[in-house]
Amino acid sequence: MSKLYPLIKWFACITLLANMCACTYKEEFESSPSDYGSRTDKNEATGIRSYNTQMKAADHNNHKMVFSQYSSDVIDDMKGIRSSFVIITDKNAYVAILLDGTATGAKGKGIKNRSDRTIISPGIDDHSDITKSLKPGDIAMEKYSFPTIPNPQDLSSELHEDLSKVIRQLHPEITNVFVSANQDFINQFSQYAHESWRGAPLDTYVPQFNSLVLNHFGGQGIIESTP
């Protein structure tokens, strides 16, 4: 037994060290910008949101709108985001994001629409003679694209919180921040951005925009009451 004791003690030390390293790595990853799911999973299990919120009416009756290139550039630098389009109104900020899968936990709940990556040969596997044309500016497609999240309420609350903090730092005057990774929403915002890039004012689109965001986000919801 005396000969086995050092071996048993050595094995116990190695096991303890391995467990400590695993826990440390897990904690470091969960607190890193690459993980949007740890706090979200915990909060959804307990029913607690990760930031101070209250139920109140969402006011989408905007009177002006501008595309913010600088805000989009800052959001693009966040982990897990391929592209973004930020619209600032006289009241709110609206953010359309295209996720790239480099961060975990971006989807809090619900479903995620994955792009169809089936490879077919025209005229052999695909017997359709219909050619689908894309609108100028469309970047989220059904085939060979990045995953999208249809319902904005299914986004990770942690991701929403981090995005909101960035937007509020850049635009402290806005009331609320709305975020979506919906395919149609992304493409529509991309078209607004293209209009802005060519120098066209966006105020003529305000009625259409208000209808879009009201239908997409609804008139009631959990809105941040404090930054």
PDB file of C-alpha atoms in Angstrom:
ATOM      1  CA  MET A   1       0.000   0.000   0.000  1.00  0.00           C
ATOM      2  CA  SER A   2       2.886   2.351   0.794  1.00  0.00           C
ATOM      3  CA  LYS A   3       4.136   1.986  -2.790  1.00  0.00           C
ATOM      4  CA  LEU A   4       0.702   2.757  -4.246  1.00  0.00           C
ATOM      5  CA  TYR A   5       0.091   5.818  -2.089  1.00  0.00           C
ATOM      6  CA  PRO A   6       2.378   8.221  -4.047  1.00  0.00           C
ATOM      7  CA  LEU A   7       0.785   7.043  -7.303  1.00  0.00           C
ATOM      8  CA  ILE A   8      -2.733   7.577  -5.958  1.00  0.00           C
ATOM      9  CA  LYS A   9      -1.755  11.004  -4.614  1.00  0.00           C
ATOM     10  CA  TRP A  10      -0.215  11.952  -7.970  1.00  0.00           C
ATOM     11  CA  PHE A  11      -3.326  10.827  -9.862  1.00  0.00           C
ATOM     12  CA  ALA A  12      -5.585  12.794  -7.504  1.00  0.00           C
ATOM     13  CA  CYS A  13      -3.498  15.940  -8.012  1.00  0.00           C
ATOM     14  CA  ILE A  14      -3.591  15.575 -11.795  1.00  0.00           C
ATOM     15  CA  THR A  15      -7.392  15.078 -11.746  1.00  0.00           C
ATOM     16  CA  LEU A  16      -7.883  18.117  -9.505  1.00  0.00           C
ATOM     17  CA  LEU A  17      -5.656  20.263 -11.732  1.00  0.00           C
ATOM     18  CA  ALA A  18      -7.500  19.154 -14.875  1.00  0.00           C
ATOM     19  CA  ASN A  19     -10.877  20.006 -13.326  1.00  0.00           C
ATOM     20  CA  MET A  20      -9.603  23.417 -12.228  1.00  0.00           C
ATOM     21  CA  CYS A  21      -8.306  24.161 -15.736  1.00  0.00           C
ATOM     22  CA  ALA A  22     -11.594  23.060 -17.304  1.00  0.00           C
ATOM     23  CA  CYS A  23     -13.604  25.286 -14.952  1.00  0.00           C
ATOM     24  CA  THR A  24     -11.287  28.233 -15.542  1.00  0.00           C
ATOM     25  CA  TYR A  25     -11.543  27.853 -19.330  1.00  0.00           C
ATOM     26  CA  LYS A  26     -15.347  27.566 -19.131  1.00  0.00           C
ATOM     27  CA  GLU A  27     -15.601  30.694 -16.967  1.00  0.00           C
ATOM     28  CA  GLU A  28     -13.234  32.660 -19.211  1.00  0.00           C
ATOM     29  CA  PHE A  29     -15.127  31.632 -22.361  1.00  0.00           C
ATOM     30  CA  GLU A  30     -18.530  32.468 -20.868  1.00  0.00           C
ATOM     31  CA  SER A  31     -17.277  35.935 -19.940  1.00  0.00           C
ATOM     32  CA  SER A  32     -15.660  36.512 -23.347  1.00  0.00           C
ATOM     33  CA  PRO A  33     -17.223  38.362 -26.308  1.00  0.00           C
ATOM     34  CA  SER A  34     -17.539  35.010 -28.135  1.00  0.00           C
ATOM     35  CA  ASP A  35     -20.311  33.701 -25.869  1.00  0.00           C
ATOM     36  CA  TYR A  36     -23.780  35.265 -25.929  1.00  0.00           C
ATOM     37  CA  GLY A  37     -25.525  32.261 -24.389  1.00  0.00           C
ATOM     38  CA  SER A  38     -24.331  31.674 -20.814  1.00  0.00           C
ATOM     39  CA  ARG A  39     -26.260  34.517 -19.168  1.00  0.00           C
ATOM     40  CA  THR A  40     -29.171  34.063 -21.578  1.00  0.00           C
ATOM     41  CA  ASP A  41     -29.631  30.368 -20.673  1.00  0.00           C
ATOM     42  CA  LYS A  42     -29.427  31.155 -16.966  1.00  0.00           C
ATOM     43  CA  ASN A  43     -31.815  34.084 -17.208  1.00  0.00           C
ATOM     44  CA  GLU A  44     -34.392  32.219 -19.279  1.00  0.00           C
ATOM     45  CA  ALA A  45     -34.294  29.318 -16.809  1.00  0.00           C
ATOM     46  CA  THR A  46     -34.961  31.645 -13.872  1.00  0.00           C
ATOM     47  CA  GLY A  47     -37.204  34.079 -15.719  1.00  0.00           C
ATOM     48  CA  ILE A  48     -34.822  36.986 -15.080  1.00  0.00           C
ATOM     49  CA  ARG A  49     -33.652  39.245 -17.872  1.00  0.00           C
ATOM     50  CA  SER A  50     -29.994  40.236 -17.929  1.00  0.00           C
ATOM     51  CA  TYR A  51     -30.729  43.954 -17.945  1.00  0.00           C
ATOM     52  CA  ASN A  52     -33.225  46.246 -16.273  1.00  0.00           C
ATOM     53  CA  THR A  53     -36.501  46.159 -18.213  1.00  0.00           C
ATOM     54  CA  GLN A  54     -40.161  46.959 -17.865  1.00  0.00           C
ATOM     55  CA  MET A  55     -43.252  46.346 -19.937  1.00  0.00           C
ATOM     56  CA  LYS A  56     -44.409  49.443 -21.780  1.00  0.00           C
ATOM     57  CA  ALA A  57     -45.725  50.500 -25.153  1.00  0.00           C
ATOM     58  CA  ALA A  58     -43.216  50.583 -27.976  1.00  0.00           C
ATOM     59  CA  ASP A  59     -43.455  53.847 -29.915  1.00  0.00           C
ATOM     60  CA  HIS A  60     -42.621  53.299 -33.585  1.00  0.00           C
ATOM     61  CA  ASN A  61     -44.166  56.566 -34.774  1.00  0.00           C
ATOM     62  CA  ASN A  62     -40.880  57.940 -36.094  1.00  0.00           C
ATOM     63  CA  HIS A  63     -40.646  61.235 -37.982  1.00  0.00           C
ATOM     64  CA  LYS A  64     -37.199  60.982 -39.536  1.00  0.00           C
ATOM     65  CA  MET A  65     -34.620  58.290 -40.230  1.00  0.00           C
ATOM     66  CA  VAL A  66     -30.951  58.146 -41.173  1.00  0.00           C
ATOM     67  CA  PHE A  67     -28.575  55.296 -41.871  1.00  0.00           C
ATOM     68  CA  SER A  68     -25.573  55.400 -39.512  1.00  0.00           C
ATOM     69  CA  GLN A  69     -22.504  54.044 -41.272  1.00  0.00           C
ATOM     70  CA  TYR A  70     -20.233  54.591 -38.287  1.00  0.00           C
ATOM     71  CA  SER A  71     -22.575  52.728 -35.928  1.00  0.00           C
ATOM     72  CA  SER A  72     -22.772  49.854 -38.410  1.00  0.00           C
ATOM     73  CA  ASP A  73     -18.981  49.701 -38.616  1.00  0.00           C
ATOM     74  CA  VAL A  74     -18.708  49.488 -34.824  1.00  0.00           C
ATOM     75  CA  ILE A  75     -21.333  46.738 -34.637  1.00  0.00           C
ATOM     76  CA  ASP A  76     -19.579  44.835 -37.438  1.00  0.00           C
ATOM     77  CA  ASP A  77     -16.511  44.530 -35.198  1.00  0.00           C
ATOM     78  CA  MET A  78     -18.476  42.587 -32.574  1.00  0.00           C
ATOM     79  CA  LYS A  79     -17.953  38.834 -32.348  1.00  0.00           C
ATOM     80  CA  GLY A  80     -20.470  36.754 -34.270  1.00  0.00           C
ATOM     81  CA  ILE A  81     -21.702  39.543 -36.543  1.00  0.00           C
ATOM     82  CA  ARG A  82     -20.945  39.466 -40.247  1.00  0.00           C
ATOM     83  CA  SER A  83     -22.728  42.674 -41.252  1.00  0.00           C
ATOM     84  CA  SER A  84     -25.087  45.162 -39.685  1.00  0.00           C
ATOM     85  CA  PHE A  85     -27.266  48.088 -40.705  1.00  0.00           C
ATOM     86  CA  VAL A  86     -28.206  50.724 -38.148  1.00  0.00           C
ATOM     87  CA  ILE A  87     -31.083  53.140 -38.674  1.00  0.00           C
ATOM     88  CA  ILE A  88     -31.373  56.047 -36.229  1.00  0.00           C
ATOM     89  CA  THR A  89     -34.678  57.884 -35.927  1.00  0.00           C
ATOM     90  CA  ASP A  90     -35.775  60.829 -33.814  1.00  0.00           C
ATOM     91  CA  LYS A  91     -36.758  58.322 -31.096  1.00  0.00           C
ATOM     92  CA  ASN A  92     -35.200  54.924 -31.539  1.00  0.00           C
ATOM     93  CA  ALA A  93     -32.342  52.913 -32.976  1.00  0.00           C
ATOM     94  CA  TYR A  94     -33.054  49.894 -35.171  1.00  0.00           C
ATOM     95  CA  VAL A  95     -30.333  47.345 -35.867  1.00  0.00           C
ATOM     96  CA  ALA A  96     -30.407  44.583 -38.482  1.00  0.00           C
ATOM     97  CA  ILE A  97     -27.651  42.020 -38.000  1.00  0.00           C
ATOM     98  CA  LEU A  98     -26.373  39.173 -40.161  1.00  0.00           C
ATOM     99  CA  LEU A  99     -24.817  36.527 -37.915  1.00  0.00           C
ATOM    100  CA  ASP A 100     -21.767  34.578 -39.047  1.00  0.00           C
ATOM    101  CA  GLY A 101     -21.628  31.748 -36.503  1.00  0.00           C
ATOM    102  CA  THR A 102     -18.277  32.744 -34.954  1.00  0.00           C
ATOM    103  CA  ALA A 103     -19.880  33.305 -31.533  1.00  0.00           C
ATOM    104  CA  THR A 104     -22.109  30.933 -29.583  1.00  0.00           C
ATOM    105  CA  GLY A 105     -25.535  31.542 -28.076  1.00  0.00           C
ATOM    106  CA  ALA A 106     -26.764  34.306 -30.406  1.00  0.00           C
ATOM    107  CA  LYS A 107     -30.128  32.561 -30.586  1.00  0.00           C
ATOM    108  CA  GLY A 108     -31.770  32.625 -27.184  1.00  0.00           C
ATOM    109  CA  LYS A 109     -34.751  30.414 -28.029  1.00  0.00           C
ATOM    110  CA  GLY A 110     -37.090  29.550 -30.882  1.00  0.00           C
ATOM    111  CA  ILE A 111     -35.832  28.500 -34.299  1.00  0.00           C
ATOM    112  CA  LYS A 112     -32.906  29.464 -36.458  1.00  0.00           C
ATOM    113  CA  ASN A 113     -33.309  29.322 -40.238  1.00  0.00           C
ATOM    114  CA  ARG A 114     -30.227  27.745 -41.764  1.00  0.00           C
ATOM    115  CA  SER A 115     -29.388  28.448 -45.377  1.00  0.00           C
ATOM    116  CA  ASP A 116     -29.883  25.655 -47.908  1.00  0.00           C
ATOM    117  CA  ARG A 117     -26.422  24.539 -49.002  1.00  0.00           C
ATOM    118  CA  THR A 118     -27.550  21.716 -51.274  1.00  0.00           C
ATOM    119  CA  ILE A 119     -25.345  21.578 -54.368  1.00  0.00           C
ATOM    120  CA  ILE A 120     -27.196  20.815 -57.600  1.00  0.00           C
ATOM    121  CA  SER A 121     -26.290  20.842 -61.262  1.00  0.00           C
ATOM    122  CA  PRO A 122     -28.580  23.023 -63.416  1.00  0.00           C
ATOM    123  CA  GLY A 123     -30.320  20.932 -66.032  1.00  0.00           C
ATOM    124  CA  ILE A 124     -29.452  17.661 -64.280  1.00  0.00           C
ATOM    125  CA  ASP A 125     -30.588  17.788 -60.660  1.00  0.00           C
ATOM    126  CA  ASP A 126     -32.630  20.957 -61.042  1.00  0.00           C
ATOM    127  CA  HIS A 127     -35.221  20.729 -63.817  1.00  0.00           C
ATOM    128  CA  SER A 128     -36.746  24.139 -63.156  1.00  0.00           C
ATOM    129  CA  ASP A 129     -36.371  26.799 -65.834  1.00  0.00           C
ATOM    130  CA  ILE A 130     -37.294  29.570 -63.380  1.00  0.00           C
ATOM    131  CA  THR A 131     -34.533  32.013 -62.570  1.00  0.00           C
ATOM    132  CA  LYS A 132     -34.883  33.866 -59.289  1.00  0.00           C
ATOM    133  CA  SER A 133     -33.579  37.415 -59.381  1.00  0.00           C
ATOM    134  CA  LEU A 134     -32.434  39.172 -56.234  1.00  0.00           C
ATOM    135  CA  LYS A 135     -33.337  42.721 -55.336  1.00  0.00           C
ATOM    136  CA  PRO A 136     -30.387  45.121 -55.307  1.00  0.00           C
ATOM    137  CA  GLY A 137     -28.868  45.054 -51.850  1.00  0.00           C
ATOM    138  CA  ASP A 138     -30.165  41.654 -50.721  1.00  0.00           C
ATOM    139  CA  ILE A 139     -27.463  39.957 -48.646  1.00  0.00           C
ATOM    140  CA  ALA A 140     -29.422  37.324 -46.678  1.00  0.00           C
ATOM    141  CA  MET A 141     -30.518  34.573 -49.045  1.00  0.00           C
ATOM    142  CA  GLU A 142     -32.176  31.179 -48.711  1.00  0.00           C
ATOM    143  CA  LYS A 143     -29.239  29.376 -50.350  1.00  0.00           C
ATOM    144  CA  TYR A 144     -25.516  29.596 -49.581  1.00  0.00           C
ATOM    145  CA  SER A 145     -25.912  32.307 -46.963  1.00  0.00           C
ATOM    146  CA  PHE A 146     -25.663  32.759 -43.201  1.00  0.00           C
ATOM    147  CA  PRO A 147     -28.349  31.601 -40.710  1.00  0.00           C
ATOM    148  CA  THR A 148     -31.132  33.999 -39.769  1.00  0.00           C
ATOM    149  CA  ILE A 149     -33.565  34.199 -36.839  1.00  0.00           C
ATOM    150  CA  PRO A 150     -37.176  34.919 -37.890  1.00  0.00           C
ATOM    151  CA  ASN A 151     -38.495  36.237 -34.561  1.00  0.00           C
ATOM    152  CA  PRO A 152     -36.569  39.173 -33.014  1.00  0.00           C
ATOM    153  CA  GLN A 153     -37.651  38.048 -29.527  1.00  0.00           C
ATOM    154  CA  ASP A 154     -35.683  34.827 -30.059  1.00  0.00           C
ATOM    155  CA  LEU A 155     -32.357  36.656 -30.061  1.00  0.00           C
ATOM    156  CA  SER A 156     -30.107  36.097 -27.066  1.00  0.00           C
ATOM    157  CA  SER A 157     -30.859  38.690 -24.363  1.00  0.00           C
ATOM    158  CA  GLU A 158     -27.105  38.910 -23.777  1.00  0.00           C
ATOM    159  CA  LEU A 159     -26.472  39.777 -27.428  1.00  0.00           C
ATOM    160  CA  HIS A 160     -29.285  42.330 -27.347  1.00  0.00           C
ATOM    161  CA  GLU A 161     -27.841  43.857 -24.192  1.00  0.00           C
ATOM    162  CA  ASP A 162     -24.330  44.142 -25.649  1.00  0.00           C
ATOM    163  CA  LEU A 163     -25.648  45.697 -28.867  1.00  0.00           C
ATOM    164  CA  SER A 164     -27.798  48.139 -26.920  1.00  0.00           C
ATOM    165  CA  LYS A 165     -24.859  49.274 -24.818  1.00  0.00           C
ATOM    166  CA  VAL A 166     -22.831  50.031 -27.949  1.00  0.00           C
ATOM    167  CA  ILE A 167     -25.680  51.921 -29.616  1.00  0.00           C
ATOM    168  CA  ARG A 168     -26.462  53.927 -26.485  1.00  0.00           C
ATOM    169  CA  GLN A 169     -22.830  54.962 -26.165  1.00  0.00           C
ATOM    170  CA  LEU A 170     -22.881  56.229 -29.741  1.00  0.00           C
ATOM    171  CA  HIS A 171     -26.394  57.715 -29.587  1.00  0.00           C
ATOM    172  CA  PRO A 172     -27.264  58.615 -25.971  1.00  0.00           C
ATOM    173  CA  GLU A 173     -30.281  60.604 -27.149  1.00  0.00           C
ATOM    174  CA  ILE A 174     -32.290  57.597 -28.392  1.00  0.00           C
ATOM    175  CA  THR A 175     -35.077  56.064 -26.302  1.00  0.00           C
ATOM    176  CA  ASN A 176     -35.071  52.395 -27.300  1.00  0.00           C
ATOM    177  CA  VAL A 177     -32.954  49.922 -29.258  1.00  0.00           C
ATOM    178  CA  PHE A 178     -34.576  47.272 -31.442  1.00  0.00           C
ATOM    179  CA  VAL A 179     -32.546  44.412 -32.919  1.00  0.00           C
ATOM    180  CA  SER A 180     -33.417  41.729 -35.463  1.00  0.00           C
ATOM    181  CA  ALA A 181     -31.668  38.996 -37.452  1.00  0.00           C
ATOM    182  CA  ASN A 182     -34.715  38.274 -39.626  1.00  0.00           C
ATOM    183  CA  GLN A 183     -33.898  37.632 -43.305  1.00  0.00           C
ATOM    184  CA  ASP A 184     -36.448  40.027 -44.811  1.00  0.00           C
ATOM    185  CA  PHE A 185     -35.639  42.658 -42.199  1.00  0.00           C
ATOM    186  CA  ILE A 186     -31.908  42.460 -42.971  1.00  0.00           C
ATOM    187  CA  ASN A 187     -32.487  42.770 -46.717  1.00  0.00           C
ATOM    188  CA  GLN A 188     -34.818  45.743 -46.326  1.00  0.00           C
ATOM    189  CA  PHE A 189     -32.289  47.547 -44.136  1.00  0.00           C
ATOM    190  CA  SER A 190     -29.573  46.736 -46.663  1.00  0.00           C
ATOM    191  CA  GLN A 191     -31.664  48.459 -49.329  1.00  0.00           C
ATOM    192  CA  TYR A 192     -32.056  51.534 -47.106  1.00  0.00           C
ATOM    193  CA  ALA A 193     -28.271  51.562 -46.701  1.00  0.00           C
ATOM    194  CA  HIS A 194     -27.783  51.402 -50.476  1.00  0.00           C
ATOM    195  CA  GLU A 195     -30.138  54.345 -50.907  1.00  0.00           C
ATOM    196  CA  SER A 196     -28.130  56.298 -48.333  1.00  0.00           C
ATOM    197  CA  TRP A 197     -24.816  55.372 -49.975  1.00  0.00           C
ATOM    198  CA  ARG A 198     -25.965  56.837 -53.271  1.00  0.00           C
ATOM    199  CA  GLY A 199     -26.894  60.075 -51.527  1.00  0.00           C
ATOM    200  CA  ALA A 200     -30.685  59.693 -51.437  1.00  0.00           C
ATOM    201  CA  PRO A 201     -32.495  61.034 -48.335  1.00  0.00           C
ATOM    202  CA  LEU A 202     -34.368  58.372 -46.384  1.00  0.00           C
ATOM    203  CA  ASP A 203     -37.115  60.562 -44.928  1.00  0.00           C
ATOM    204  CA  THR A 204     -39.398  59.716 -47.848  1.00  0.00           C
ATOM    205  CA  TYR A 205     -39.381  56.115 -46.600  1.00  0.00           C
ATOM    206  CA  VAL A 206     -40.521  56.979 -43.055  1.00  0.00           C
ATOM    207  CA  PRO A 207     -44.184  55.831 -43.448  1.00  0.00           C
ATOM    208  CA  GLN A 208     -43.054  52.537 -44.990  1.00  0.00           C
ATOM    209  CA  PHE A 209     -40.369  52.167 -42.329  1.00  0.00           C
ATOM    210  CA  ASN A 210     -42.784  52.792 -39.458  1.00  0.00           C
ATOM    211  CA  SER A 211     -45.125  50.139 -40.807  1.00  0.00           C
ATOM    212  CA  LEU A 212     -42.226  47.692 -41.176  1.00  0.00           C
ATOM    213  CA  VAL A 213     -40.898  48.067 -37.632  1.00  0.00           C
ATOM    214  CA  LEU A 214     -44.367  48.126 -36.057  1.00  0.00           C
ATOM    215  CA  ASN A 215     -45.332  44.881 -37.791  1.00  0.00           C
ATOM    216  CA  HIS A 216     -41.990  43.282 -36.990  1.00  0.00           C
ATOM    217  CA  PHE A 217     -41.522  44.291 -33.347  1.00  0.00           C
ATOM    218  CA  GLY A 218     -45.120  44.938 -32.334  1.00  0.00           C
ATOM    219  CA  GLY A 219     -46.641  47.707 -30.258  1.00  0.00           C
ATOM    220  CA  GLN A 220     -45.949  46.054 -26.913  1.00  0.00           C
ATOM    221  CA  GLY A 221     -42.840  44.362 -25.624  1.00  0.00           C
ATOM    222  CA  ILE A 222     -39.995  44.269 -23.158  1.00  0.00           C
ATOM    223  CA  ILE A 223     -38.129  47.490 -23.739  1.00  0.00           C
ATOM    224  CA  GLU A 224     -35.022  48.630 -21.890  1.00  0.00           C
ATOM    225  CA  SER A 225     -35.932  51.204 -19.293  1.00  0.00           C
ATOM    226  CA  THR A 226     -32.324  52.052 -18.425  1.00  0.00           C
ATOM    227  CA  PRO A 227     -29.003  51.621 -20.271  1.00  0.00           C
TER     228      PRO A 227
END
